[in-house]
mmCIF file with all atom_site columns, C-alpha atoms in Angstrom:
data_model
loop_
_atom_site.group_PDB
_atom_site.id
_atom_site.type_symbol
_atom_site.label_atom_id
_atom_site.label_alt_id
_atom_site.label_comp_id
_atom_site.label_asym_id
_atom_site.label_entity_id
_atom_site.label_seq_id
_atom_site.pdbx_PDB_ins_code
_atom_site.Cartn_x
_atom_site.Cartn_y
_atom_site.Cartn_z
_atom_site.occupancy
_atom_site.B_iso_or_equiv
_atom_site.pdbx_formal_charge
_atom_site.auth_seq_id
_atom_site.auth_comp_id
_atom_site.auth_asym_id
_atom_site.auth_atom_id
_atom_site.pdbx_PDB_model_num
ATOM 1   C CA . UNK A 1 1   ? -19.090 -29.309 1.187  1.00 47.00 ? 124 UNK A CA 1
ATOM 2   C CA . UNK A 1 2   ? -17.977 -25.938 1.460  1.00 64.00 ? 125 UNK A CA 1
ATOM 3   C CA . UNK A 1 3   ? -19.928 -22.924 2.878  1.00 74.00 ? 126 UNK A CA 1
ATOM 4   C CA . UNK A 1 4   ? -20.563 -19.184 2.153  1.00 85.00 ? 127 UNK A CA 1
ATOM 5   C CA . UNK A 1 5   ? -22.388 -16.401 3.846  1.00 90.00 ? 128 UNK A CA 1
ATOM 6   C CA . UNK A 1 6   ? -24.186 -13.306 2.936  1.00 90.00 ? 129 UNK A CA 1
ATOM 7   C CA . UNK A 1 7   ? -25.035 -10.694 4.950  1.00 92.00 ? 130 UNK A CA 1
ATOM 8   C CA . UNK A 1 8   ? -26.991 -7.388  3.929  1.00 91.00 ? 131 UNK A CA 1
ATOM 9   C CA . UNK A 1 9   ? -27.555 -4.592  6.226  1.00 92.00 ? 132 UNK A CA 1
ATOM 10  C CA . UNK A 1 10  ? -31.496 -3.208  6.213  1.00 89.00 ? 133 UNK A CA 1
ATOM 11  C CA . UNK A 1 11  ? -33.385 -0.692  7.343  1.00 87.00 ? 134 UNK A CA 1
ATOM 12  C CA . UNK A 1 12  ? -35.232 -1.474  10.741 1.00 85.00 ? 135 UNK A CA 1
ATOM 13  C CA . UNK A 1 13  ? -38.850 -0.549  9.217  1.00 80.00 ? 136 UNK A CA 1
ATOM 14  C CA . UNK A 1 14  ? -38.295 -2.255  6.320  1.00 78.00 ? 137 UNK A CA 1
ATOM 15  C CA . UNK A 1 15  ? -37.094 -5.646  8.322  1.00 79.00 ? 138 UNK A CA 1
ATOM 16  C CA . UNK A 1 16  ? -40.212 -8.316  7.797  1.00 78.00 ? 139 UNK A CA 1
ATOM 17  C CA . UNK A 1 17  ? -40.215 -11.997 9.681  1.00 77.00 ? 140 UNK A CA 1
ATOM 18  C CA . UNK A 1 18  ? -41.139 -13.841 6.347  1.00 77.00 ? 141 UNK A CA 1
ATOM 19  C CA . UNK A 1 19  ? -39.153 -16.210 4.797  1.00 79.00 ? 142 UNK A CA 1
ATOM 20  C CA . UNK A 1 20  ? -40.540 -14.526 1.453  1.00 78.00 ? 143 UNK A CA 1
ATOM 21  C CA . UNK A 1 21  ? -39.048 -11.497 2.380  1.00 75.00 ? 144 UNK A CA 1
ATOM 22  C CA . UNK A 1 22  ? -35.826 -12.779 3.576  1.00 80.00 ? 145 UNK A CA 1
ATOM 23  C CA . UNK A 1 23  ? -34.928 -14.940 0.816  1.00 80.00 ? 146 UNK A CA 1
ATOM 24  C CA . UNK A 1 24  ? -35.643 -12.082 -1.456 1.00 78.00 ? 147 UNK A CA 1
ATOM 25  C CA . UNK A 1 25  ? -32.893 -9.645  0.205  1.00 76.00 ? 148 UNK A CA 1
ATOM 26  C CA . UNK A 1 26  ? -30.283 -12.024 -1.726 1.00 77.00 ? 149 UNK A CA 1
ATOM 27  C CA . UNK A 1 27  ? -31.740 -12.107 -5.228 1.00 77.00 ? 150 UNK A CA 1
ATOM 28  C CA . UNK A 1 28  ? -29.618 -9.336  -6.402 1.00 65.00 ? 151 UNK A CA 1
ATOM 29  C CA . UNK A 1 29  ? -25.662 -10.091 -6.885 1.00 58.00 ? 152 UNK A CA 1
ATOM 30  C CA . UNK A 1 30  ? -23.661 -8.271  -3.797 1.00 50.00 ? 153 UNK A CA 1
ATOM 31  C CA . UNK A 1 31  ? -21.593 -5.327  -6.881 1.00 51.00 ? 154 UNK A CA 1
ATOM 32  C CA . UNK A 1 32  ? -25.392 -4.620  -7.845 1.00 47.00 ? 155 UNK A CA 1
ATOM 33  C CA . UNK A 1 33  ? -26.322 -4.013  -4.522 1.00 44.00 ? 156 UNK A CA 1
ATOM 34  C CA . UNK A 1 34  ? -23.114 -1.857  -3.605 1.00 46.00 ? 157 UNK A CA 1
ATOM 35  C CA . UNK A 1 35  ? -23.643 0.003   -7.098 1.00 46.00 ? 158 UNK A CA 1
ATOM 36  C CA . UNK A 1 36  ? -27.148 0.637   -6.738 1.00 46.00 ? 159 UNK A CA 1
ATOM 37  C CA . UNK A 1 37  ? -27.094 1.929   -3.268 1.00 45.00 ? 160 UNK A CA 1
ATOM 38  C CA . UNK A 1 38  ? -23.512 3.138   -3.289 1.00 45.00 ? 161 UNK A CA 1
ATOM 39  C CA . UNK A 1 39  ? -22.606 2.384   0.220  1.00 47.00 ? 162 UNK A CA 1
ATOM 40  C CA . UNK A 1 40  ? -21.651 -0.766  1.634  1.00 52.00 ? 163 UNK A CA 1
ATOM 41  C CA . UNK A 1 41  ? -24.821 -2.509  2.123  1.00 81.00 ? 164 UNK A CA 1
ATOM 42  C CA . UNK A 1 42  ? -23.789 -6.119  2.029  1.00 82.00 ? 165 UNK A CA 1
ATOM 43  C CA . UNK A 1 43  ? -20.836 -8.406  2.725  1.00 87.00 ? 166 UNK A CA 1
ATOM 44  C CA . UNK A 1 44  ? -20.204 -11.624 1.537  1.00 86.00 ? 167 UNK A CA 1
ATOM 45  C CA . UNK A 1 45  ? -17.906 -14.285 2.910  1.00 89.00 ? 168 UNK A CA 1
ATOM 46  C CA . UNK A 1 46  ? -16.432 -17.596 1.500  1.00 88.00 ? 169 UNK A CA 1
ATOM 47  C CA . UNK A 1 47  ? -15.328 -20.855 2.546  1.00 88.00 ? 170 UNK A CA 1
ATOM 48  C CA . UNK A 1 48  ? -13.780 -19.651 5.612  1.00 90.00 ? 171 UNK A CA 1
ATOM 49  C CA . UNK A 1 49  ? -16.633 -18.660 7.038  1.00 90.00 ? 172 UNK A CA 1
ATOM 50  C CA . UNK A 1 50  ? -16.924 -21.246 9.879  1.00 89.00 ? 173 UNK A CA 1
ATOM 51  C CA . UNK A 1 51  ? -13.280 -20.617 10.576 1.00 93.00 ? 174 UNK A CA 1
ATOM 52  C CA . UNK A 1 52  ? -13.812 -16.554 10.420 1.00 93.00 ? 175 UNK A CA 1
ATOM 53  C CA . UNK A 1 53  ? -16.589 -17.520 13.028 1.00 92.00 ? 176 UNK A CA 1
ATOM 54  C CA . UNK A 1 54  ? -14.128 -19.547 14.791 1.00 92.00 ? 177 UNK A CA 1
ATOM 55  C CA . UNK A 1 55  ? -11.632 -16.320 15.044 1.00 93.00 ? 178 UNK A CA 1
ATOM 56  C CA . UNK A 1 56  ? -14.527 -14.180 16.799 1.00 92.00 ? 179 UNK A CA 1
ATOM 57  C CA . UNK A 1 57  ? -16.662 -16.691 18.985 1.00 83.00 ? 180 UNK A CA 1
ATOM 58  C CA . UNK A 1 58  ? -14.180 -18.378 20.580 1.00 75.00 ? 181 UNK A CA 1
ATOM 59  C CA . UNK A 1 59  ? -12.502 -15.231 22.157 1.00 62.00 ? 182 UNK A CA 1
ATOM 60  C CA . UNK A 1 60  ? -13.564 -13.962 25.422 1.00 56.00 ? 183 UNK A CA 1
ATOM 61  C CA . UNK A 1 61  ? -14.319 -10.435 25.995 1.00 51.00 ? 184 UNK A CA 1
ATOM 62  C CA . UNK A 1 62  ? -12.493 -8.148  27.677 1.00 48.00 ? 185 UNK A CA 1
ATOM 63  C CA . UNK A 1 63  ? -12.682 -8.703  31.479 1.00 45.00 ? 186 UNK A CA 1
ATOM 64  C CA . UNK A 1 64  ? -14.657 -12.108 31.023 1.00 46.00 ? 187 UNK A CA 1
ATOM 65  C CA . UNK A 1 65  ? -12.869 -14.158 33.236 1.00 45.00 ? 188 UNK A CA 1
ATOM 66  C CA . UNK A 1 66  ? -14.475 -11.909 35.899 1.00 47.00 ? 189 UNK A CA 1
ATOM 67  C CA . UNK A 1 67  ? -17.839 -12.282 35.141 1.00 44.00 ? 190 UNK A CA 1
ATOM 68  C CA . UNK A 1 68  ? -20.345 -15.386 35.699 1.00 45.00 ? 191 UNK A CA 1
ATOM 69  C CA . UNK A 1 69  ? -21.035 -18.001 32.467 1.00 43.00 ? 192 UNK A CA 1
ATOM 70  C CA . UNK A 1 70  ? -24.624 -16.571 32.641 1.00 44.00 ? 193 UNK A CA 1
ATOM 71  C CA . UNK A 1 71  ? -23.660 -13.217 32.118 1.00 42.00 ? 194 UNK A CA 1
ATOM 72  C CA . UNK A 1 72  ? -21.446 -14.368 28.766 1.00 42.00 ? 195 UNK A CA 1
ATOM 73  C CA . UNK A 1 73  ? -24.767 -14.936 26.848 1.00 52.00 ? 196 UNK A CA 1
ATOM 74  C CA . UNK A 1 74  ? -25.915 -12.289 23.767 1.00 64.00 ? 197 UNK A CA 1
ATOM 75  C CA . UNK A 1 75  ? -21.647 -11.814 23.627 1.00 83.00 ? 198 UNK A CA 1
ATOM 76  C CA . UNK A 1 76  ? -21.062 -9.504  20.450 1.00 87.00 ? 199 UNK A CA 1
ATOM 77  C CA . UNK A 1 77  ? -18.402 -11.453 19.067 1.00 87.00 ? 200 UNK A CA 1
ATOM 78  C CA . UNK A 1 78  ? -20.937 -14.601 18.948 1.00 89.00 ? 201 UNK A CA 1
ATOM 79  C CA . UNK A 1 79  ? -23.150 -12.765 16.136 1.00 91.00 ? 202 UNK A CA 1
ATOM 80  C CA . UNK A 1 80  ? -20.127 -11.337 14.101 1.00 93.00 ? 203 UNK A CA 1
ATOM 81  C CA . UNK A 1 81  ? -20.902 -14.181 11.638 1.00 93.00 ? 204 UNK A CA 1
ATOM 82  C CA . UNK A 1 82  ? -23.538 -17.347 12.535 1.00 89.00 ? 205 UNK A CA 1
ATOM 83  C CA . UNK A 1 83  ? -25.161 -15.209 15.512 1.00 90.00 ? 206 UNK A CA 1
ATOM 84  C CA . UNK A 1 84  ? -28.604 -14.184 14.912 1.00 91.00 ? 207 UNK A CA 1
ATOM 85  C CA . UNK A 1 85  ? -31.996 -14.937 15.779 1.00 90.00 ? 208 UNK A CA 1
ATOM 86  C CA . UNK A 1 86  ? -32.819 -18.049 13.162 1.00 88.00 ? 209 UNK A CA 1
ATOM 87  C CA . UNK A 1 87  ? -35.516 -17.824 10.957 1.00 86.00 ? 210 UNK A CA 1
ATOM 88  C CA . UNK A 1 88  ? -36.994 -21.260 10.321 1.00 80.00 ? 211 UNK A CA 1
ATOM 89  C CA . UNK A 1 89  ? -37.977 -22.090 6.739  1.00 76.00 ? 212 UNK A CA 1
ATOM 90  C CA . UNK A 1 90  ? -39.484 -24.996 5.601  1.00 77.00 ? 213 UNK A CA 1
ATOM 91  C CA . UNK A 1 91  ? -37.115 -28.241 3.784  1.00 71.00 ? 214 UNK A CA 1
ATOM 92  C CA . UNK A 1 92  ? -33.970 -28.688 5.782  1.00 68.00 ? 215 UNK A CA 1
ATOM 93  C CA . UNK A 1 93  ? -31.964 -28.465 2.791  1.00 72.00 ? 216 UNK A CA 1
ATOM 94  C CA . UNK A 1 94  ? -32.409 -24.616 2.092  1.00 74.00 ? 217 UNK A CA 1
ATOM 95  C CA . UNK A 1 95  ? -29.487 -22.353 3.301  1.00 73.00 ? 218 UNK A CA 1
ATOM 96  C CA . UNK A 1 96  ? -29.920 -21.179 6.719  1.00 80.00 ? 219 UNK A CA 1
ATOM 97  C CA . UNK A 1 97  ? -31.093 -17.529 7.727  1.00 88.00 ? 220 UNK A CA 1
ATOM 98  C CA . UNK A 1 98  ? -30.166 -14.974 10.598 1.00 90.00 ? 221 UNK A CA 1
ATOM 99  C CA . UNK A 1 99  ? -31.078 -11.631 11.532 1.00 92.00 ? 222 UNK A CA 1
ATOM 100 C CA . UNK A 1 100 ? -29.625 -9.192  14.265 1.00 94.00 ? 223 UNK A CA 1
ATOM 101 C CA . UNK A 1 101 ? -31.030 -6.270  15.416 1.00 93.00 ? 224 UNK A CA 1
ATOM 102 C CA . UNK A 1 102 ? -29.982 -3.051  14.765 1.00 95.00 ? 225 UNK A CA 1
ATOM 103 C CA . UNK A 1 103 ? -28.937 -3.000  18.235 1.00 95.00 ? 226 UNK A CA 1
ATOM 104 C CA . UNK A 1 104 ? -27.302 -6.454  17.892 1.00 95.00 ? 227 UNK A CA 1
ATOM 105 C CA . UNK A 1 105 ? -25.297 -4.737  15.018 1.00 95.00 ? 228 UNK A CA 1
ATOM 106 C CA . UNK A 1 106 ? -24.247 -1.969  16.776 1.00 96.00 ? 229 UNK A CA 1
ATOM 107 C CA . UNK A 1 107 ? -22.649 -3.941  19.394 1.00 96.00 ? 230 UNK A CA 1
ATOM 108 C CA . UNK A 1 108 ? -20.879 -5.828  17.098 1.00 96.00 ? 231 UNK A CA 1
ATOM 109 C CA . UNK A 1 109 ? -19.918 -3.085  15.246 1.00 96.00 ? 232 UNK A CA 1
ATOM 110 C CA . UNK A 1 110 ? -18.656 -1.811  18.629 1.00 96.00 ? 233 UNK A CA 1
ATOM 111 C CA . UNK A 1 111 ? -16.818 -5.269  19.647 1.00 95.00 ? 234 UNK A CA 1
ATOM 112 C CA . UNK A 1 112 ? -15.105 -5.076  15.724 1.00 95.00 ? 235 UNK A CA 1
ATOM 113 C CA . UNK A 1 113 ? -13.832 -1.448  16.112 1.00 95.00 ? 236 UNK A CA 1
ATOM 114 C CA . UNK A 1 114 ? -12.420 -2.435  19.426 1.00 94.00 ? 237 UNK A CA 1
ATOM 115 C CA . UNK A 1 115 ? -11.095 -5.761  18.467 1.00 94.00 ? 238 UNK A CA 1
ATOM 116 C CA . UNK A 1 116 ? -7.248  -6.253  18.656 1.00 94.00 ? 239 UNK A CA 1
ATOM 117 C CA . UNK A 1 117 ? -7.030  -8.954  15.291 1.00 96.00 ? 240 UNK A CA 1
ATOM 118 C CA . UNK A 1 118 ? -3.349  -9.910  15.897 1.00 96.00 ? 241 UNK A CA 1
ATOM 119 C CA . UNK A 1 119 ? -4.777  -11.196 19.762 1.00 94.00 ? 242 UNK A CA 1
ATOM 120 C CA . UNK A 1 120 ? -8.138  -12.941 18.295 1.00 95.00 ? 243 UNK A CA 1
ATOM 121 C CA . UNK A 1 121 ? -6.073  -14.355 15.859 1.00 96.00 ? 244 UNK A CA 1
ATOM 122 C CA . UNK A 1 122 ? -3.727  -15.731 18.474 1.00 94.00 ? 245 UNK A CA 1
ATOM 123 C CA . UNK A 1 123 ? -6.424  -17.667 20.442 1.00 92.00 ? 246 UNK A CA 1
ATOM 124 C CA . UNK A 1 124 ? -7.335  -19.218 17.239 1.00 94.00 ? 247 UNK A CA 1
ATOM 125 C CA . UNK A 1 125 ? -4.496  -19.654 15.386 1.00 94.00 ? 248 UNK A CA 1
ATOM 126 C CA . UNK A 1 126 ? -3.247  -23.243 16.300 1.00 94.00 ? 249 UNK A CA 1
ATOM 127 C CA . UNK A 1 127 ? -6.461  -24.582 15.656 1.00 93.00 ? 250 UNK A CA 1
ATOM 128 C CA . UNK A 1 128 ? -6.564  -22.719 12.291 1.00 94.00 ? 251 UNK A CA 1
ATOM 129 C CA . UNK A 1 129 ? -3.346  -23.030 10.495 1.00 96.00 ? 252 UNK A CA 1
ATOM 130 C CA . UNK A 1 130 ? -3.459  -26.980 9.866  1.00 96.00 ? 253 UNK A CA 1
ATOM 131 C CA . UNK A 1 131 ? -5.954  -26.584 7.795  1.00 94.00 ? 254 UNK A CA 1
ATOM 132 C CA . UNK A 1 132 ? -4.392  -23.856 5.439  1.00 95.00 ? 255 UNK A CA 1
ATOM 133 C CA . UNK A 1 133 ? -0.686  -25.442 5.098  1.00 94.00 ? 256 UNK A CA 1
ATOM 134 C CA . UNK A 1 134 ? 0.114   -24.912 8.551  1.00 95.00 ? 257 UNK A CA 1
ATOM 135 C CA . UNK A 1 135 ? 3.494   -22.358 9.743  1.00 95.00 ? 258 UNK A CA 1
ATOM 136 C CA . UNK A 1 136 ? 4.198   -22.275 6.137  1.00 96.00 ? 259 UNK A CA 1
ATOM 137 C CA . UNK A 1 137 ? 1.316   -20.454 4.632  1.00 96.00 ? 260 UNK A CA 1
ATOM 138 C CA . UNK A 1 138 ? 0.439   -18.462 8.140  1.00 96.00 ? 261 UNK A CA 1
ATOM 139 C CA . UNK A 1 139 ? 1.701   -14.952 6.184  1.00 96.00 ? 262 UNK A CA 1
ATOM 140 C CA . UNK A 1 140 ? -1.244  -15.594 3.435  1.00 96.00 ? 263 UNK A CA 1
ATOM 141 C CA . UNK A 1 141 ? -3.601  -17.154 5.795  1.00 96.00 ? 264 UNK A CA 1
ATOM 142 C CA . UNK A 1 142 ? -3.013  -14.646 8.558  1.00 97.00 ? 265 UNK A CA 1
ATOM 143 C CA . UNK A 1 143 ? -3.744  -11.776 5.679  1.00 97.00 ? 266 UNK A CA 1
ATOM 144 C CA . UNK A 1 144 ? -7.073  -13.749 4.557  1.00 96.00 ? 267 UNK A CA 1
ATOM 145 C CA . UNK A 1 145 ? -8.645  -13.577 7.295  1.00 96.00 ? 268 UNK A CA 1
ATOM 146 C CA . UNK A 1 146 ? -7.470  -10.156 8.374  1.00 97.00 ? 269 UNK A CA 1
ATOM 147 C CA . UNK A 1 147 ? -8.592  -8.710  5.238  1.00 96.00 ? 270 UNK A CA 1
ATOM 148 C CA . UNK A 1 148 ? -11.917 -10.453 6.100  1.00 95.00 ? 271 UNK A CA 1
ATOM 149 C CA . UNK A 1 149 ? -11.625 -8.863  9.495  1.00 96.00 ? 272 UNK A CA 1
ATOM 150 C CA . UNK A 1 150 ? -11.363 -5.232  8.017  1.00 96.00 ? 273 UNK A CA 1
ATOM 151 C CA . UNK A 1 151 ? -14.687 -6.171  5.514  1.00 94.00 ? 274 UNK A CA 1
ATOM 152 C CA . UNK A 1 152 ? -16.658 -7.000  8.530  1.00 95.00 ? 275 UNK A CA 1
ATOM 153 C CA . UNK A 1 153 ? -15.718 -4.097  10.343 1.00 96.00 ? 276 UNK A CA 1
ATOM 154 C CA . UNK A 1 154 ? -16.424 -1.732  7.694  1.00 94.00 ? 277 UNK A CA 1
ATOM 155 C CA . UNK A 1 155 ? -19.990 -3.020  6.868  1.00 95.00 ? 278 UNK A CA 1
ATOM 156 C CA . UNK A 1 156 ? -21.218 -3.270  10.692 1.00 96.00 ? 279 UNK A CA 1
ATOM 157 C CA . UNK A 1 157 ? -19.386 0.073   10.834 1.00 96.00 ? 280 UNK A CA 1
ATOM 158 C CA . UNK A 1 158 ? -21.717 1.201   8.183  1.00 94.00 ? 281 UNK A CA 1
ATOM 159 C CA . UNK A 1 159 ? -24.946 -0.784  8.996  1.00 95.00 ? 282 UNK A CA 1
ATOM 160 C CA . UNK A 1 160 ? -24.306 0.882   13.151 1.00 96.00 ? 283 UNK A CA 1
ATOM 161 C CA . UNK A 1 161 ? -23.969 4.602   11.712 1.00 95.00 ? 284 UNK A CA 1
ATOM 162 C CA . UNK A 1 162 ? -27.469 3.960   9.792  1.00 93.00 ? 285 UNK A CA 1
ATOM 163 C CA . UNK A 1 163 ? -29.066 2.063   11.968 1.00 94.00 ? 286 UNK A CA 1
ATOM 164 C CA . UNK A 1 164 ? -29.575 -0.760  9.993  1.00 94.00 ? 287 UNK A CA 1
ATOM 165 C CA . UNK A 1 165 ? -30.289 -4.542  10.908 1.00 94.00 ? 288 UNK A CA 1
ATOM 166 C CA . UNK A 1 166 ? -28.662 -7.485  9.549  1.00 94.00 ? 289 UNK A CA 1
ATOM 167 C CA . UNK A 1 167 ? -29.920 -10.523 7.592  1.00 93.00 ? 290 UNK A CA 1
ATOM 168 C CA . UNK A 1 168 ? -27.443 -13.265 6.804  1.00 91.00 ? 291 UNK A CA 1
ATOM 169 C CA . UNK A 1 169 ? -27.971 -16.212 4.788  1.00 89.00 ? 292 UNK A CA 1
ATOM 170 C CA . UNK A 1 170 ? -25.724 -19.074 5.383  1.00 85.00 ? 293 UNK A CA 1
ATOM 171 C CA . UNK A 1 171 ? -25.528 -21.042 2.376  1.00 80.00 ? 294 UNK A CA 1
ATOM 172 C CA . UNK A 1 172 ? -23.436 -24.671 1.482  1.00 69.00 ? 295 UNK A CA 1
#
């Protein structure tokens, strides 16, 4: 079973707690919804998702070792991809749904334009590379996810310089 994720960056007023609502932010295809509003309003991700999330929410921020376990909680780089305040819906079967705040964004917008790739890629690498054809294939695997890297940081980018929120839909 492989999974994907969608995220789409919206407009705090406009942000409803209804499953209605939420579902209905990913009825359009993500090119409509970059034509239509000509910015970069949604990101999508593919089967590396869970590894991308792997990249981000297993690193520790900068000066963490100093700091109490309590005081690691709401880190930005745990919301890059699955973070998010979950918004139950009813069957267990339907794909999952998140939503950060526009303040949640902006942090992780923050944590991405400060992020050093080459050193979060590092901390996850050996874990990582088995899975893609191991030393091998670390050039093409390596670029994957830092082109994914560079996507993320340009739509929280854009979603933190309009003040947008984030809904994500995690989907198998």
């Amino acid at each position: 079973m492989s999974a994907y994720l969608r995220m789409r960056a919206v407009p705090p007023p406009a942000l409803r707690n209804s499953v209605t609502w939420l579902e209905r932010q990913f009825e359009d295809d993500v090119e409509v919804v970059r034509y239509r509003s000509g910015r970069h309003r949604e990101e999508a991700l593919d089967e590396r998702c869970l590894d991308q999330e792997r990249i981000y929410a297993g690193a520790l921020p900068h000066g963490a070792q100093d700091r109490p376990r309590d005081r690691l909680q709401d880190r930005p780089q745990d919301q890059v991809v699955l973070g998010g305040r979950p918004v139950f819906r009813p069957g267990r079967h339907k794909p999952r749904l998140l939503v950060l705040t526009a303040a949640q964004a902006r942090r992780v917008a923050g944590f991405l334009g400060e992020a050093d790739f080459d050193a979060l890629w590092g901390f996850a690498r050996d874990e990582l590379l088995p899975r893609y054809g191991g030393a091998a294939a670390e050039p093409e695997t390596w670029g994957a996810f830092a082109a994914a890297h560079q996507e993320l940081r340009a739509f929280y980018a854009q979603a933190a310089e309009c003040g947008e929120a984030v809904v994500k839909r995690l989907a198998a």
